[in-house]
Amino acid sequence: MKRFARITGTGSYLPPKIITNFELEKKLDTSDEWITGRTGIKERRVVDGESTCDLALEASKKALEMAKISASEIDLIILATTTPDKIFPATATLLQKRIGANCPAFDLQAVCAGFVFALSTAQQYIENGVYNNVLVVGSETMSRIVDWSDRSTAVLFGDGAGAVVLSQDNKTGIKFSKIHSDGSYLSALQVNNNYINEAGYIEMTGNAVYKIAVNQLSNLAEEMLKECNLKSD
């Protein structure tokens, strides 16, 4: 019998502290009008003492509640993050302990695409019959690596978490997924540290990232539709 990986529960969490565009325009050469017109962003949430695991925990609780399963029924936890709480152990294992799960848990790092990579990975485990319930979480505290004096990045990034429970289903689930990477654009968006124990900040060439994103996302959407025998309408 065909096994599908179906999303049965979702949850999200944002830290309460808000930084508005008006607050940023007092410190940077920018304005609410400029930021909103180019990004649509009016405000961003940032942690104030919370950790990446703290955000992940709150999102996970909501996802488990919607899925109507307990933490003890989770077979695997995959936590996508580029801002882990420690070099090791994995933040996923910190989450595992705090929600009371007893299962394998690991982090996955693919930055902006991390949650999609984690979801695709979890899909394979379920469709191949290895696990029945996987908790997939994306949690970031990007404010820890933002240079708040850099107008090109300070206006864009914030903190938050999202989680889904992915469960085995015999009738419906994720139709198709495909992941891509391209290392030729490394300098367009990166953190400028050279060593793992060296602090660094996000650096971005905005125009280049915008062009890459628009073109690649359009191509991926067309590829996905073709693979699923669907038309854009």
Coordinates of C-alpha atoms in Angstrom, one line a residue:
M1 CA 0.0 0.0 0.0
K2 CA 1.2 3.5 -0.9
R3 CA 2.4 5.5 2.1
F4 CA 1.9 9.3 2.0
A5 CA 3.4 11.9 4.4
R6 CA 0.6 14.1 5.5
I7 CA 0.7 17.3 7.5
T8 CA -1.6 16.7 10.5
G9 CA -0.7 19.6 12.7
T10 CA 0.9 23.0 12.5
G11 CA 2.1 25.6 15.0
S12 CA 4.0 28.8 15.1
Y13 CA 5.5 31.2 17.6
L14 CA 6.9 34.7 17.6
P15 CA 8.7 36.4 20.5
P16 CA 6.7 39.3 22.0
K17 CA 9.4 42.0 21.5
I18 CA 8.7 44.1 18.3
I19 CA 11.0 46.4 16.4
T20 CA 9.1 48.6 14.0
N21 CA 10.4 50.4 10.9
F22 CA 10.0 53.7 12.7
E23 CA 12.4 52.6 15.4
L24 CA 15.0 51.6 12.7
E25 CA 14.7 54.9 10.8
K26 CA 15.9 56.7 14.0
K27 CA 19.1 54.7 13.8
L28 CA 19.7 54.0 10.1
D29 CA 19.6 55.9 6.9
T30 CA 16.2 54.5 5.9
S31 CA 12.5 55.1 6.4
D32 CA 9.3 53.2 7.0
E33 CA 8.2 54.2 3.4
W34 CA 11.4 52.8 1.9
I35 CA 11.3 49.5 3.8
T36 CA 7.6 48.9 3.3
G37 CA 7.7 49.8 -0.4
R38 CA 10.5 47.3 -1.1
T39 CA 9.8 44.5 1.3
G40 CA 6.3 44.8 2.6
I41 CA 7.8 44.6 6.1
K42 CA 6.4 46.9 8.8
E43 CA 7.8 45.3 11.9
R44 CA 9.9 42.3 13.0
R45 CA 10.0 40.2 16.1
V46 CA 13.3 39.7 18.0
V47 CA 14.2 37.6 21.1
D48 CA 14.7 39.2 24.4
G49 CA 16.4 36.4 26.4
E50 CA 14.7 33.6 24.6
S51 CA 16.7 30.9 22.8
T52 CA 16.1 29.1 19.5
C53 CA 14.9 26.1 21.5
D54 CA 12.4 28.3 23.4
L55 CA 10.8 29.4 20.2
A56 CA 10.8 25.9 18.8
L57 CA 9.2 24.5 21.9
E58 CA 6.2 26.8 21.7
A59 CA 5.6 26.1 18.0
S60 CA 6.0 22.4 18.6
K61 CA 3.4 22.4 21.4
K62 CA 0.8 23.9 19.1
A63 CA 1.6 21.5 16.2
L64 CA 1.3 18.5 18.5
E65 CA -2.0 19.8 19.9
M66 CA -3.5 20.2 16.4
A67 CA -2.3 16.8 15.4
K68 CA -3.8 15.3 18.6
I69 CA -0.8 13.3 19.5
S70 CA 1.5 13.3 22.4
A71 CA 5.3 13.8 22.3
S72 CA 5.8 10.2 23.2
E73 CA 4.2 9.3 19.8
I74 CA 6.8 11.2 17.8
D75 CA 9.3 8.9 16.1
L76 CA 11.8 11.6 14.9
I77 CA 12.5 15.3 15.4
I78 CA 14.2 17.4 12.6
L79 CA 15.0 21.0 13.6
A80 CA 16.0 23.3 10.8
T81 CA 18.1 26.2 12.0
T82 CA 21.1 28.3 11.1
T83 CA 21.2 29.8 14.6
P84 CA 21.5 26.8 17.0
D85 CA 21.8 27.4 20.7
K86 CA 25.1 25.5 21.0
I87 CA 27.7 24.2 18.6
F88 CA 26.6 20.8 20.1
P89 CA 24.5 19.1 21.2
A90 CA 21.9 19.6 18.5
T91 CA 19.2 22.1 19.4
A92 CA 16.8 19.3 18.3
T93 CA 18.0 17.2 21.2
L94 CA 17.3 20.2 23.6
L95 CA 13.8 20.3 22.2
Q96 CA 13.4 16.6 22.5
K97 CA 14.1 16.7 26.2
R98 CA 11.9 19.7 26.9
I99 CA 8.8 18.3 25.1
G100 CA 9.3 14.9 26.7
A101 CA 9.9 12.9 23.5
N102 CA 12.0 9.7 23.3
C103 CA 13.2 9.5 19.7
P104 CA 16.1 10.4 17.4
A105 CA 16.6 14.1 16.9
F106 CA 19.0 16.1 14.7
D107 CA 19.5 19.6 13.3
L108 CA 19.5 20.4 9.6
Q109 CA 21.2 23.6 8.3
A110 CA 20.1 24.9 4.9
V111 CA 19.5 28.5 6.0
C112 CA 16.5 30.1 4.2
A113 CA 15.5 26.8 2.6
G114 CA 16.1 24.8 5.8
F115 CA 12.4 24.1 6.6
V116 CA 11.8 22.9 3.1
F117 CA 14.8 20.6 3.3
A118 CA 13.7 19.3 6.7
L119 CA 10.2 18.7 5.4
S120 CA 11.5 16.8 2.4
T121 CA 13.8 14.7 4.6
A122 CA 11.0 13.8 6.9
Q123 CA 8.8 12.9 3.9
Q124 CA 11.4 10.3 2.9
Y125 CA 11.4 8.6 6.3
I126 CA 7.6 8.3 6.3
E127 CA 7.2 7.2 2.7
N128 CA 9.9 4.6 3.1
G129 CA 8.2 3.1 6.1
V130 CA 10.9 3.9 8.6
Y131 CA 8.7 6.3 10.8
N132 CA 5.0 7.2 11.2
N133 CA 5.2 10.6 13.0
V134 CA 7.9 13.2 12.5
L135 CA 8.1 16.6 14.1
V136 CA 9.6 19.1 11.7
V137 CA 10.6 22.5 13.1
G138 CA 12.1 25.6 11.7
S139 CA 13.4 28.0 14.4
E140 CA 15.7 31.0 14.0
T141 CA 17.0 33.8 16.2
M142 CA 18.5 35.7 13.3
S143 CA 18.7 38.9 15.4
R144 CA 21.8 37.4 17.1
I145 CA 23.7 37.6 13.8
V146 CA 22.3 40.8 12.4
D147 CA 24.5 43.9 12.3
W148 CA 21.9 46.4 13.4
S149 CA 24.0 49.2 11.8
D150 CA 23.8 47.6 8.3
R151 CA 20.7 49.1 6.6
S152 CA 20.8 46.4 3.9
T153 CA 20.1 43.5 6.3
A154 CA 18.8 45.0 9.6
V155 CA 15.5 45.8 8.0
L156 CA 14.9 42.2 6.8
F157 CA 15.6 39.6 9.4
G158 CA 13.7 38.7 12.6
D159 CA 13.1 35.7 14.9
G160 CA 10.4 33.1 15.1
A161 CA 9.5 29.4 14.8
G162 CA 7.2 27.2 12.8
A163 CA 6.4 23.5 13.3
V164 CA 4.5 20.7 11.6
V165 CA 3.7 17.1 12.5
L166 CA 4.1 14.9 9.5
S167 CA 2.2 11.6 9.8
Q168 CA 1.8 8.5 7.7
D169 CA -1.4 8.3 5.7
N170 CA -2.8 5.8 3.1
K171 CA -4.8 8.2 1.1
T172 CA -3.3 11.7 0.8
G173 CA -0.2 13.8 1.7
I174 CA 2.7 15.7 0.0
K175 CA 2.3 15.2 -3.7
F176 CA 5.8 16.0 -4.8
S177 CA 8.9 17.8 -3.5
K178 CA 12.3 18.5 -4.9
I179 CA 15.3 20.4 -3.3
H180 CA 18.1 22.4 -5.0
S181 CA 21.4 24.0 -4.0
D182 CA 23.8 26.2 -5.9
G183 CA 27.1 27.0 -4.4
S184 CA 28.1 29.5 -7.1
Y185 CA 26.2 32.3 -5.3
L186 CA 28.0 32.0 -1.9
S187 CA 29.1 35.6 -1.6
A188 CA 25.6 37.0 -2.3
L189 CA 24.3 36.1 1.1
Q190 CA 26.5 34.8 3.9
V191 CA 27.7 35.2 7.5
N192 CA 31.2 36.8 7.4
N193 CA 33.0 34.6 10.0
N194 CA 35.9 32.4 9.1
Y195 CA 35.9 29.9 11.9
I196 CA 33.1 28.2 13.9
N197 CA 34.0 29.9 17.1
E198 CA 34.3 33.3 15.6
A199 CA 31.3 35.8 15.7
G200 CA 30.1 37.0 12.4
Y201 CA 27.2 39.0 10.9
I202 CA 25.0 38.6 7.8
E203 CA 26.3 40.1 4.7
M204 CA 24.0 40.4 1.6
T205 CA 24.2 41.8 -1.9
G206 CA 20.5 42.6 -2.1
N207 CA 20.1 43.1 -5.8
A208 CA 21.8 39.9 -6.7
V209 CA 19.8 37.9 -4.1
Y210 CA 16.5 39.4 -5.4
K211 CA 17.3 38.5 -9.0
I212 CA 18.3 35.0 -8.1
A213 CA 15.3 34.4 -5.9
V214 CA 12.7 35.6 -8.4
N215 CA 14.2 33.6 -11.3
Q216 CA 14.8 30.4 -9.4
L217 CA 11.5 30.4 -7.6
S218 CA 9.7 30.9 -10.9
N219 CA 11.6 28.0 -12.4
L220 CA 10.9 25.8 -9.4
A221 CA 7.2 26.5 -9.5
E222 CA 7.1 25.6 -13.2
E223 CA 9.1 22.4 -12.6
M224 CA 6.8 21.4 -9.8
L225 CA 3.7 21.9 -11.9
K226 CA 5.1 19.9 -14.7
E227 CA 6.1 17.0 -12.4
C228 CA 2.6 16.9 -10.9
N229 CA 0.9 17.2 -14.4
L230 CA -0.8 20.5 -13.4
K231 CA -1.3 23.8 -15.2
S232 CA -0.7 27.2 -13.6
D233 CA -4.5 27.9 -13.7

